[in-house]
XYZ file of N, CA and C in Angstrom:
795
model
N 165.349 -70.515 65.675
C 163.790 -70.122 65.925
C 163.176 -70.340 64.349
N 162.486 -70.971 64.617
C 161.389 -71.509 62.507
C 160.575 -70.927 62.660
N 160.593 -70.341 61.539
C 159.311 -69.921 60.711
C 157.812 -71.050 60.800
N 157.077 -70.312 60.814
C 155.745 -71.554 60.646
C 155.307 -71.108 59.580
N 155.591 -72.484 58.419
C 155.002 -72.569 56.939
C 153.356 -72.232 56.985
N 152.949 -71.932 56.432
C 151.210 -72.285 56.335
C 151.397 -72.581 54.631
N 150.576 -73.127 54.698
C 149.558 -74.521 53.631
C 149.586 -73.299 52.403
N 150.152 -73.323 51.120
C 149.518 -72.459 49.975
C 147.928 -73.442 49.612
N 147.097 -72.431 49.094
C 146.086 -73.080 48.546
C 145.070 -71.940 47.472
N 144.631 -72.407 47.065
C 144.270 -71.442 45.300
C 142.798 -71.158 46.282
N 142.721 -71.154 47.200
C 141.124 -70.165 48.026
C 141.525 -70.482 49.137
N 141.955 -69.040 49.876
C 141.346 -68.708 51.176
C 140.584 -68.291 51.877
N 139.908 -68.925 53.135
C 138.628 -68.191 54.181
C 139.114 -67.443 55.059
N 137.993 -67.030 55.787
C 138.181 -66.222 56.995
C 138.718 -67.365 58.401
N 138.596 -68.698 58.276
C 139.218 -69.333 59.148
C 140.860 -69.345 58.882
N 141.596 -69.429 57.572
C 142.710 -68.922 57.174
C 143.113 -67.460 57.856
N 142.295 -66.179 57.461
C 142.906 -65.504 57.703
C 142.826 -65.277 59.379
N 141.652 -66.089 60.391
C 142.254 -65.921 61.465
C 143.516 -66.888 62.225
N 143.850 -68.113 61.366
C 144.745 -68.325 61.855
C 146.008 -67.901 61.327
N 146.098 -66.991 60.480
C 147.384 -66.098 59.680
C 147.307 -65.563 60.731
N 146.550 -64.794 61.292
C 146.641 -63.664 62.392
C 147.079 -64.356 63.708
N 146.729 -65.404 64.173
C 147.365 -66.074 65.165
C 148.950 -66.235 65.346
N 148.998 -66.755 64.285
C 150.662 -67.097 64.115
C 151.503 -65.382 63.525
N 150.839 -64.884 63.230
C 151.631 -63.166 63.150
C 151.848 -62.776 64.887
N 150.625 -63.119 65.497
C 150.815 -62.670 67.090
C 151.150 -63.255 67.626
N 152.311 -64.861 67.280
C 152.239 -65.753 67.970
C 154.136 -65.732 68.699
N 154.373 -66.654 68.976
C 156.003 -66.397 69.889
C 156.716 -66.127 68.646
N 157.046 -67.294 67.675
C 157.462 -67.275 65.934
C 157.138 -65.858 64.905
N 156.041 -65.238 65.283
C 155.351 -64.290 64.591
C 156.434 -63.308 64.159
N 155.327 -62.272 63.851
C 156.153 -60.961 63.165
C 156.358 -60.068 64.482
N 157.193 -59.643 64.977
C 157.686 -58.332 65.759
C 156.830 -57.009 65.671
N 156.756 -56.525 64.828
C 155.717 -55.558 64.639
C 154.071 -56.189 65.192
N 153.453 -57.238 64.485
C 152.359 -57.304 64.730
C 152.340 -57.418 66.414
N 153.271 -58.563 66.813
C 152.972 -58.693 68.211
C 153.177 -57.625 69.529
N 154.050 -56.721 68.661
C 154.207 -55.164 69.624
C 152.622 -54.337 69.738
N 151.375 -54.560 68.921
C 150.623 -53.557 68.221
C 149.355 -54.171 69.808
N 149.103 -53.147 70.091
C 147.607 -52.885 70.629
C 146.264 -52.261 70.223
N 145.618 -52.120 70.804
C 144.155 -51.416 70.491
C 144.376 -50.270 69.860
N 145.583 -49.314 70.755
C 145.372 -47.817 70.542
C 146.334 -47.899 69.512
N 147.573 -48.495 69.591
C 148.573 -48.661 68.148
C 147.592 -48.502 66.952
N 146.667 -49.321 66.601
C 146.198 -49.482 65.040
C 144.777 -49.002 65.304
N 144.732 -48.105 66.469
C 143.208 -47.753 66.185
C 142.981 -46.368 64.927
N 143.675 -46.275 64.414
C 143.593 -45.019 63.785
C 143.763 -45.827 62.166
N 144.239 -46.870 61.971
C 143.769 -47.614 60.761
C 142.929 -48.129 60.312
N 141.869 -48.604 61.729
C 140.492 -48.722 61.229
C 139.826 -47.835 60.105
N 139.884 -46.408 60.629
C 139.670 -45.044 59.872
C 139.819 -44.836 58.783
N 141.217 -45.279 59.053
C 141.984 -45.509 57.438
C 141.274 -46.203 56.260
N 141.470 -47.587 56.533
C 140.875 -48.483 55.606
C 139.562 -48.292 55.346
N 138.612 -47.580 56.611
C 137.007 -47.492 55.791
C 137.308 -46.102 55.018
N 138.080 -45.439 55.133
C 137.697 -44.242 53.794
C 139.048 -45.123 52.551
N 139.127 -46.129 53.064
C 139.930 -46.082 51.549
C 138.770 -47.282 51.004
N 137.772 -47.882 51.955
C 136.794 -48.579 51.289
C 135.657 -47.826 50.494
N 135.467 -46.447 51.442
C 134.894 -45.402 50.275
C 135.338 -44.881 49.681
N 136.506 -44.914 49.078
C 137.041 -44.516 47.813
C 136.808 -45.547 46.710
N 136.984 -46.953 47.233
C 137.074 -47.816 46.243
C 135.792 -47.953 45.724
N 134.322 -47.776 46.690
C 132.776 -47.713 46.378
C 132.825 -46.731 45.422
N 132.971 -45.331 45.483
C 133.051 -43.998 44.562
C 134.031 -44.534 43.652
N 135.069 -45.100 43.295
C 135.522 -45.555 42.032
C 135.168 -46.563 41.196
N 133.927 -47.226 41.846
C 132.801 -47.970 40.810
C 134.058 -49.131 40.212
N 135.089 -49.532 41.138
C 136.170 -50.602 40.794
C 136.018 -51.562 41.989
N 135.518 -52.868 41.230
C 135.185 -53.732 42.044
C 136.139 -54.615 42.657
N 137.468 -54.704 41.799
C 138.509 -55.219 42.035
C 139.236 -54.679 43.403
N 139.364 -53.343 42.954
C 140.125 -52.366 44.056
C 139.505 -52.519 45.560
N 137.486 -52.916 45.543
C 136.765 -52.790 46.666
C 136.584 -54.054 47.333
N 137.040 -54.971 46.562
C 137.745 -56.362 47.158
C 138.830 -56.284 48.241
N 139.647 -55.713 47.663
C 140.940 -55.202 48.100
C 140.751 -54.547 49.735
N 140.220 -53.647 49.517
C 139.954 -52.739 49.948
C 138.968 -52.869 51.873
N 137.892 -54.041 51.205
C 137.353 -54.881 52.071
C 138.080 -55.394 53.411
N 139.186 -56.211 52.234
C 139.894 -57.069 52.944
C 140.945 -56.626 54.239
N 141.503 -55.636 53.475
C 141.906 -54.716 54.401
C 141.303 -54.145 55.880
N 140.315 -54.111 55.697
C 139.061 -53.342 56.580
C 138.824 -54.683 57.775
N 138.646 -55.730 56.689
C 138.388 -56.967 57.621
C 139.621 -57.306 58.757
N 140.852 -57.256 58.126
C 141.916 -57.136 58.639
C 141.743 -56.450 60.051
N 141.427 -55.351 59.978
C 141.680 -54.949 61.185
C 140.487 -55.195 62.530
N 139.445 -55.645 61.845
C 138.689 -56.401 62.925
C 139.024 -57.782 63.487
N 139.456 -58.951 62.774
C 140.157 -59.730 63.057
C 141.535 -59.684 64.014
N 142.196 -58.363 63.633
C 143.548 -57.832 64.566
C 142.870 -57.130 65.666
N 141.891 -56.847 66.179
C 141.496 -56.371 67.437
C 140.744 -57.294 67.788
N 139.937 -58.574 67.481
C 139.471 -59.386 67.880
C 140.429 -60.637 68.780
N 141.641 -60.983 67.399
C 142.761 -61.507 68.367
C 143.376 -60.812 69.496
N 143.429 -59.654 69.485
C 144.224 -59.147 70.271
C 143.139 -59.282 71.787
N 141.789 -59.413 71.714
C 140.649 -59.542 72.862
C 141.175 -61.109 73.390
N 141.477 -61.228 72.050
C 141.045 -63.150 72.461
C 142.251 -63.611 72.766
N 143.016 -62.844 73.161
C 144.373 -63.190 73.758
C 144.509 -62.994 75.028
N 143.153 -62.091 75.708
C 142.812 -61.436 76.645
C 141.701 -62.700 77.641
N 141.093 -63.627 76.844
C 140.541 -64.293 77.390
C 138.730 -63.918 77.453
N 139.053 -62.293 76.663
C 138.053 -61.293 76.834
C 136.884 -61.856 75.455
N 136.836 -61.989 74.453
C 136.080 -62.465 73.525
C 136.851 -62.966 72.115
N 136.082 -63.562 71.405
C 136.623 -63.921 70.070
C 136.388 -63.007 68.783
N 136.975 -64.002 67.473
C 136.053 -63.168 66.554
C 134.816 -64.068 66.123
N 134.288 -65.264 67.111
C 133.226 -65.416 66.790
C 132.049 -64.832 67.640
N 132.827 -64.285 68.918
C 132.380 -63.421 69.664
C 131.322 -62.418 68.942
N 132.707 -61.556 68.181
C 131.957 -60.457 67.355
C 130.746 -60.583 65.949
N 131.133 -62.061 65.443
C 129.950 -62.688 64.380
C 128.741 -62.662 65.552
N 128.783 -63.693 66.458
C 127.483 -63.564 67.242
C 126.714 -62.452 67.718
N 127.551 -61.871 68.087
C 127.098 -59.865 68.335
C 125.905 -59.480 67.661
N 126.919 -59.672 66.047
C 126.408 -58.833 65.078
C 125.314 -59.385 64.647
N 125.294 -60.863 64.648
C 124.061 -61.575 63.932
C 122.679 -61.367 64.950
N 123.217 -61.251 66.310
C 121.766 -60.994 67.556
C 121.204 -59.883 66.990
N 122.222 -58.629 66.660
C 121.983 -57.383 66.622
C 120.626 -57.307 65.429
N 121.205 -57.782 64.034
C 120.293 -58.088 63.196
C 119.189 -58.255 62.748
N 119.358 -59.650 64.195
C 117.568 -60.455 64.306
C 117.212 -59.373 64.799
N 117.359 -58.714 66.038
C 116.612 -57.556 67.321
C 115.779 -56.631 66.479
N 116.478 -56.237 65.591
C 116.333 -54.988 65.043
C 116.002 -55.037 63.435
N 115.721 -56.081 63.576
C 115.281 -56.398 62.107
C 113.606 -57.178 62.585
N 112.471 -56.828 63.079
C 111.719 -57.798 63.658
C 110.605 -57.761 62.289
N 110.794 -56.940 61.793
C 109.584 -57.079 60.606
C 109.893 -58.127 59.465
N 111.238 -58.813 59.725
C 111.619 -59.872 58.658
C 111.538 -60.947 59.848
N 112.053 -60.844 60.977
C 112.234 -61.943 61.795
C 111.116 -61.893 62.926
N 110.352 -61.332 62.659
C 109.391 -61.078 63.661
C 107.860 -61.099 63.089
N 107.347 -60.178 63.863
C 105.461 -60.081 63.158
C 105.627 -58.650 63.085
N 106.042 -57.681 63.062
C 106.079 -56.656 62.958
C 105.827 -56.151 61.649
N 104.590 -55.078 61.390
C 104.602 -54.520 59.545
C 105.245 -53.104 59.764
N 105.736 -53.394 58.272
C 106.173 -51.623 58.582
C 105.677 -51.347 56.674
N 105.531 -50.235 56.429
C 105.007 -49.599 55.144
C 106.278 -49.622 54.003
N 107.302 -49.038 54.589
C 108.101 -48.551 53.789
C 109.714 -48.670 54.546
N 110.657 -47.614 53.989
C 112.090 -48.300 54.370
C 111.986 -46.947 55.748
N 111.727 -45.909 55.575
C 111.284 -44.898 56.525
C 111.048 -45.397 57.559
N 110.143 -46.229 58.060
C 109.118 -46.878 59.112
C 110.783 -48.047 59.653
N 111.023 -48.312 58.657
C 112.050 -49.449 59.290
C 113.269 -49.134 59.943
N 113.598 -47.212 59.245
C 115.028 -46.868 60.350
C 114.358 -46.364 61.675
N 112.567 -45.756 61.595
C 112.556 -45.662 62.794
C 112.716 -46.485 63.793
N 112.327 -47.742 63.594
C 112.047 -48.749 64.242
C 113.787 -49.160 64.384
N 114.618 -49.234 63.537
C 115.878 -48.990 63.517
C 116.087 -48.323 65.148
N 116.215 -47.212 65.204
C 116.379 -46.084 65.878
C 116.160 -46.311 67.152
N 114.205 -46.961 67.303
C 113.883 -47.063 68.465
C 114.161 -48.202 69.328
N 114.772 -49.592 68.728
C 115.526 -50.703 68.996
C 116.714 -50.563 69.397
N 117.639 -49.495 68.727
C 118.827 -49.548 69.243
C 119.133 -48.401 70.477
N 118.121 -47.395 70.491
C 118.224 -46.623 71.937
C 117.808 -47.773 73.280
N 116.605 -48.450 72.877
C 116.312 -49.284 73.968
C 117.705 -50.268 73.978
N 118.061 -51.025 73.669
C 118.995 -51.665 73.768
C 120.428 -51.216 74.325
N 120.462 -50.260 74.074
C 121.531 -49.394 74.935
C 121.058 -48.630 76.088
N 119.834 -48.720 76.626
C 119.261 -47.860 77.447
C 119.052 -46.857 77.529
N 118.852 -46.064 76.650
C 118.747 -44.518 76.094
C 117.408 -44.477 76.400
N 117.187 -43.719 77.640
C 115.587 -43.356 77.456
C 114.718 -41.747 77.340
N 115.942 -40.855 76.922
C 115.776 -39.769 76.287
C 116.516 -39.653 75.105
N 115.777 -38.445 74.403
C 116.112 -37.816 73.082
C 117.939 -37.340 73.260
N 117.573 -36.923 74.165
C 119.474 -36.083 74.621
C 120.110 -36.990 74.850
N 120.424 -37.958 75.300
C 120.829 -39.301 75.535
C 121.371 -39.760 74.354
N 120.171 -39.983 73.330
C 120.510 -40.149 71.735
C 121.411 -39.593 71.096
N 121.301 -38.463 71.368
C 122.376 -36.941 70.876
C 123.685 -37.362 71.236
N 123.754 -37.372 72.194
C 125.022 -37.303 73.293
C 125.808 -38.842 72.796
N 125.039 -39.946 72.169
C 125.435 -41.263 71.784
C 125.931 -41.326 70.824
N 126.088 -40.265 69.745
C 126.717 -39.930 68.538
C 128.277 -39.817 68.693
N 128.733 -40.758 68.076
C 130.452 -40.796 68.215
C 131.017 -39.297 68.194
N 131.388 -39.220 69.134
C 132.058 -37.771 69.644
C 133.644 -37.630 68.319
N 134.262 -38.760 67.749
C 135.266 -38.826 67.097
C 134.890 -38.821 65.568
N 133.110 -39.095 65.300
C 132.767 -39.004 64.079
C 133.840 -37.421 63.192
N 134.298 -37.537 62.246
C 134.520 -36.204 61.338
C 133.094 -34.864 61.804
N 133.351 -33.897 62.388
C 132.616 -33.068 62.618
C 131.183 -32.998 61.534
N 131.589 -32.836 60.264
C 130.319 -32.732 59.632
C 129.083 -34.167 59.479
N 129.823 -34.959 59.507
C 129.569 -36.455 59.357
C 128.573 -36.512 60.803
N 129.520 -35.787 61.848
C 128.550 -36.164 63.145
C 127.119 -34.963 63.515
N 127.001 -33.886 62.674
C 126.174 -33.326 62.603
C 124.994 -33.294 62.082
N 125.545 -34.234 60.910
C 123.992 -34.824 60.218
C 123.329 -35.996 61.166
N 124.236 -36.681 61.509
C 123.421 -37.492 62.764
C 122.884 -37.062 63.857
N 123.217 -35.806 64.028
C 122.772 -35.471 65.321
C 121.516 -34.549 64.919
N 121.680 -33.876 63.545
C 120.590 -33.341 63.451
C 119.021 -34.620 62.903
N 119.223 -35.761 62.033
C 118.562 -36.848 61.847
C 117.817 -37.170 62.855
N 118.720 -37.375 64.168
C 118.059 -37.716 65.550
C 117.014 -37.169 66.192
N 117.462 -35.759 66.218
C 116.579 -34.462 66.474
C 115.390 -34.543 66.166
N 115.542 -34.705 64.648
C 114.535 -34.450 63.857
C 113.557 -36.090 63.968
N 113.967 -36.790 64.439
C 113.278 -38.147 64.114
C 113.034 -38.579 65.933
N 112.935 -37.201 66.709
C 112.574 -37.288 68.087
C 111.556 -36.818 68.297
N 111.103 -35.745 67.472
C 110.012 -35.673 67.126
C 109.734 -33.878 66.785
N 110.837 -33.841 66.459
C 110.720 -32.622 65.812
C 110.889 -32.341 64.523
N 108.898 -32.149 64.015
C 108.326 -32.115 62.888
C 107.778 -31.009 62.502
N 107.752 -30.727 61.585
C 106.445 -29.797 61.236
C 107.287 -28.479 60.902
N 107.985 -28.205 60.919
C 109.256 -27.476 60.488
C 109.473 -27.159 59.108
N 109.720 -25.833 58.600
C 108.947 -25.748 57.093
C 110.830 -25.232 56.808
N 111.061 -26.051 55.483
C 112.426 -25.560 55.287
C 112.893 -24.318 54.688
N 111.955 -23.175 54.830
C 112.309 -21.900 54.743
C 112.924 -21.541 56.352
N 112.368 -22.064 57.394
C 112.617 -21.857 58.405
C 114.344 -22.027 58.317
N 114.528 -23.035 58.157
C 116.240 -23.149 57.761
C 117.271 -22.492 57.445
N 116.535 -22.307 56.587
C 117.268 -21.130 55.641
C 117.517 -19.922 56.392
N 116.361 -19.394 56.947
C 116.500 -18.551 57.278
C 117.645 -18.324 58.449
N 117.255 -19.505 59.349
C 118.466 -20.052 60.076
C 119.711 -19.703 59.622
N 119.999 -20.344 58.626
C 121.583 -20.172 58.269
C 121.873 -19.091 57.783
N 120.844 -17.842 56.804
C 121.317 -16.844 56.777
C 121.555 -15.810 57.491
N 120.929 -16.053 58.818
C 121.506 -15.474 60.175
C 122.488 -15.649 60.998
N 122.621 -17.203 60.706
C 124.254 -17.806 61.499
C 125.721 -16.963 60.658
N 124.849 -16.642 59.105
C 125.965 -16.061 58.532
C 126.347 -14.630 58.860
N 125.054 -14.034 59.186
C 125.383 -12.267 59.681
C 126.003 -12.317 60.716
N 125.463 -13.047 61.222
C 126.245 -13.352 62.818
C 127.699 -13.202 62.632
N 128.245 -14.368 61.908
C 129.865 -14.539 61.665
C 130.495 -13.347 60.798
N 129.407 -12.645 60.229
C 130.038 -11.552 59.378
C 130.506 -10.258 60.517
N 129.210 -10.250 61.237
C 129.126 -9.244 62.375
C 130.606 -9.734 63.195
N 130.508 -10.646 63.634
C 131.550 -10.664 64.682
C 133.246 -10.851 63.980
N 133.302 -10.907 62.495
C 134.398 -10.677 61.738
C 134.693 -9.477 61.584
N 133.611 -8.268 61.548
C 133.885 -7.134 61.384
C 133.554 -6.272 62.652
N 133.981 -6.743 63.717
C 133.910 -6.328 65.099
C 134.868 -7.074 65.466
N 135.945 -7.643 64.842
C 137.106 -8.723 65.516
C 136.952 -9.263 66.399
N 135.701 -9.754 66.983
C 135.410 -10.391 67.970
C 136.014 -11.801 68.238
N 137.089 -12.223 67.704
C 137.964 -13.115 67.944
C 137.589 -14.163 68.360
N 137.127 -14.310 69.566
C 136.323 -15.403 70.636
C 135.107 -15.694 70.289
N 134.598 -15.022 69.429
C 133.452 -15.437 68.660
C 133.300 -15.941 66.963
N 134.607 -15.384 66.552
C 134.390 -15.964 65.008
C 134.237 -17.187 64.804
N 134.974 -17.982 65.479
C 134.931 -19.505 65.160
C 133.856 -20.084 65.933
N 133.059 -19.526 66.699
C 131.631 -20.121 67.305
C 130.862 -20.432 66.361
N 130.824 -18.702 65.914
C 129.623 -18.089 64.963
C 129.895 -19.088 63.913
N 131.340 -19.287 62.841
C 131.833 -20.402 62.087
C 131.124 -21.941 62.302
N 131.197 -22.095 63.362
C 130.406 -23.112 63.771
C 129.465 -23.729 63.393
N 128.503 -22.399 64.231
C 126.677 -22.098 64.190
C 126.510 -22.174 62.458
N 127.361 -21.614 61.482
C 127.208 -22.176 60.656
C 127.250 -23.249 59.727
N 128.164 -23.808 60.045
C 128.583 -24.857 59.210
C 127.613 -25.997 59.888
N 126.599 -25.924 61.548
C 125.958 -26.991 61.692
C 124.362 -26.591 61.334
N 124.236 -25.118 60.806
C 123.284 -24.946 60.091
C 122.803 -25.618 58.838
N 123.930 -25.522 58.040
C 123.803 -26.310 57.119
C 123.623 -27.860 57.224
N 124.067 -28.473 58.054
C 123.558 -29.700 58.786
C 122.603 -29.901 58.721
N 121.894 -28.937 59.486
C 120.456 -28.825 59.882
C 119.620 -29.274 58.306
N 120.192 -28.274 57.479
C 119.394 -27.736 56.108
C 119.334 -29.016 55.370
N 120.958 -29.646 55.697
C 120.707 -31.284 54.303
C 120.060 -32.301 55.037
N 119.801 -32.215 56.469
C 119.005 -33.508 57.143
C 117.616 -32.958 56.494
N 116.760 -31.733 56.518
C 115.681 -31.468 56.565
C 115.633 -31.253 54.509
N 116.439 -31.566 54.041
C 116.403 -31.699 52.413
C 116.777 -32.978 52.072
N 117.311 -33.744 53.258
C 117.065 -35.413 52.661
C 118.375 -35.511 51.991
N 119.190 -34.857 52.182
C 120.940 -34.591 51.348
C 121.647 -35.035 52.313
N 122.905 -35.770 52.085
C 124.204 -36.035 52.986
C 125.362 -34.914 52.150
N 125.578 -33.578 53.634
C 126.088 -33.095 53.011
C 127.705 -33.501 52.941
N 128.002 -34.527 53.943
C 129.743 -34.950 53.488
C 129.603 -35.099 51.825
N 128.892 -36.028 51.789
C 128.967 -36.060 50.023
C 128.687 -34.741 48.666
N 127.741 -33.967 49.646
C 127.554 -32.759 48.806
C 129.150 -31.743 48.936
N 129.847 -31.959 50.522
C 130.875 -30.871 50.229
C 132.017 -31.780 49.637
N 132.143 -32.810 49.624
C 133.109 -33.614 49.118
C 133.038 -33.409 47.226
N 132.025 -33.324 46.735
C 131.793 -33.138 45.716
C 132.181 -31.364 44.934
N 131.609 -30.495 45.848
C 131.850 -29.236 46.006
C 133.352 -28.935 46.088
N 134.381 -29.942 46.720
C 135.960 -29.658 47.054
C 136.522 -29.968 45.824
N 135.954 -30.966 45.250
C 136.509 -31.950 44.143
C 136.529 -30.825 42.955
N 135.482 -30.247 42.464
C 135.144 -29.813 41.590
C 135.870 -28.349 41.693
N 136.074 -27.275 42.708
C 137.149 -26.439 43.485
C 138.537 -27.127 42.736
N 139.006 -28.430 43.163
C 140.316 -28.725 42.843
C 140.825 -28.497 41.217
N 139.457 -28.831 40.523
C 139.301 -29.161 39.117
C 139.475 -27.646 38.302
N 138.656 -26.635 39.202
C 138.415 -25.243 38.525
C 139.875 -24.650 38.944
N 140.359 -25.158 40.019
C 141.734 -24.581 40.459
C 143.162 -24.932 39.231
N 142.653 -25.927 39.203
C 143.783 -26.316 38.299
C 143.753 -25.781 37.125
N 142.541 -25.671 36.581
C 142.152 -25.188 35.081
C 142.689 -23.626 34.945
N 142.804 -23.104 36.559
C 142.959 -21.279 36.298
C 144.146 -21.652 36.524
N 145.111 -22.740 37.344
C 146.339 -22.512 37.419
C 147.482 -22.856 35.726
N 146.398 -23.625 35.150
C 147.142 -24.310 33.585
C 147.410 -22.882 32.597
N 146.037 -22.090 32.686
C 145.975 -20.913 32.004
C 146.747 -19.832 32.261
N 147.152 -20.111 33.809
C 148.317 -18.899 34.027
C 149.593 -19.284 33.352
N 150.193 -20.291 33.332
C 151.270 -21.316 33.104
C 151.436 -20.612 31.685
N 150.211 -21.234 30.606
C 150.091 -20.766 29.385
C 150.087 -19.164 28.877
N 149.748 -18.359 29.994
C 149.782 -17.114 29.747
C 151.411 -16.344 30.535
N 152.486 -17.523 30.404
C 153.568 -17.318 31.119
C 153.691 -16.532 32.577
N 152.462 -16.291 33.377
C 152.465 -15.844 35.033
C 152.789 -16.962 36.021
N 153.053 -16.573 36.970
C 153.073 -17.770 38.162
C 151.717 -17.475 38.984
N 151.028 -18.025 39.506
C 149.708 -18.678 40.350
C 149.496 -17.458 41.240
N 151.189 -16.552 41.798
C 150.474 -15.357 42.719
C 150.722 -14.088 41.678
N 150.601 -14.413 40.356
C 150.667 -13.357 39.906
C 149.197 -13.201 39.047
N 148.299 -14.043 39.408
C 146.898 -14.333 39.245
C 146.279 -13.170 39.831
N 145.677 -12.092 39.231
C 144.151 -11.050 39.161
C 143.984 -11.336 40.406
N 143.542 -10.310 41.439
C 142.555 -10.538 42.688
C 141.158 -10.905 42.038
N 140.884 -10.248 40.708
C 139.439 -10.139 40.344
C 139.145 -11.964 39.641
N 140.365 -12.376 39.340
C 140.484 -14.229 39.113
C 140.227 -15.047 40.074
N 141.123 -14.546 41.344
C 140.722 -15.627 42.307
C 139.824 -15.563 42.952
N 139.025 -14.251 43.105
C 137.713 -14.019 43.961
C 136.858 -14.503 42.948
N 136.430 -14.862 41.790
C 135.788 -15.441 41.056
C 135.750 -16.840 40.729
N 137.548 -17.412 40.920
C 136.962 -18.892 41.063
C 136.341 -19.269 42.555
N 136.596 -18.321 43.746
C 135.908 -18.766 45.031
C 134.323 -18.570 44.546
N 134.206 -17.560 44.017
C 132.679 -16.902 44.153
C 131.723 -18.462 42.940
N 132.739 -18.897 41.850
C 131.999 -19.959 41.072
C 132.702 -21.095 40.675
N 132.812 -21.777 41.373
C 133.750 -22.731 41.429
C 132.766 -23.801 41.221
N 131.562 -23.304 41.330
C 130.269 -24.578 41.368
C 129.353 -24.251 39.569
N 130.577 -23.480 38.688
C 129.331 -23.502 37.657
C 129.501 -24.401 36.969
């Protein structure tokens, strides 16, 4: 068995990537690549997408280029698996997204007029629902992918509910709802109602999603920022403990409590 030698080039393009993937999956290819199917590599898509997000946040263009390539590889990999089954190929993926973009941008490729980006998003959602055969607002909420991180899914469900026509509600109402859910959580904890604690905790988190939607903020981004701030404050507290010759478990409870209460200072 001889290995297929791929020609060296100064610059490779998408056609090279498709060819390399076919070689890797071919008779003389890579044993690992040949063994994979959709299920075995499904989590790689999510992992690579998150690495793209980290590259964006780092504002490192070279890293972003690399991570986008890793994400593109996942698309090519899954398309190749389908091509082997004579289902569709990478060109079919490109064809589908091109048709979708043209269909969902009638203000660019058609004669629809829009005033601003908000109207663009409303048209997009409406056309998306129509193309997927979603006739009710409830069906649109159910179509939000269940495998999304819960906070991200909560944001999307909230936005779709508001776009469905739930409007005119003041933000103070959502603050009141959040306060009430916190009170219910505290009550269930004080009464040791274990079957309700997790449920009420979920209601608190979803109330935060609703509030972020009303405020037009990204709760996922907000939580990430808060977590990063907390980690920095925690490390600072730990460093101070070391300087004072004590371990972290010897830090006074009052200082620990202050950390959790004031990590956003």
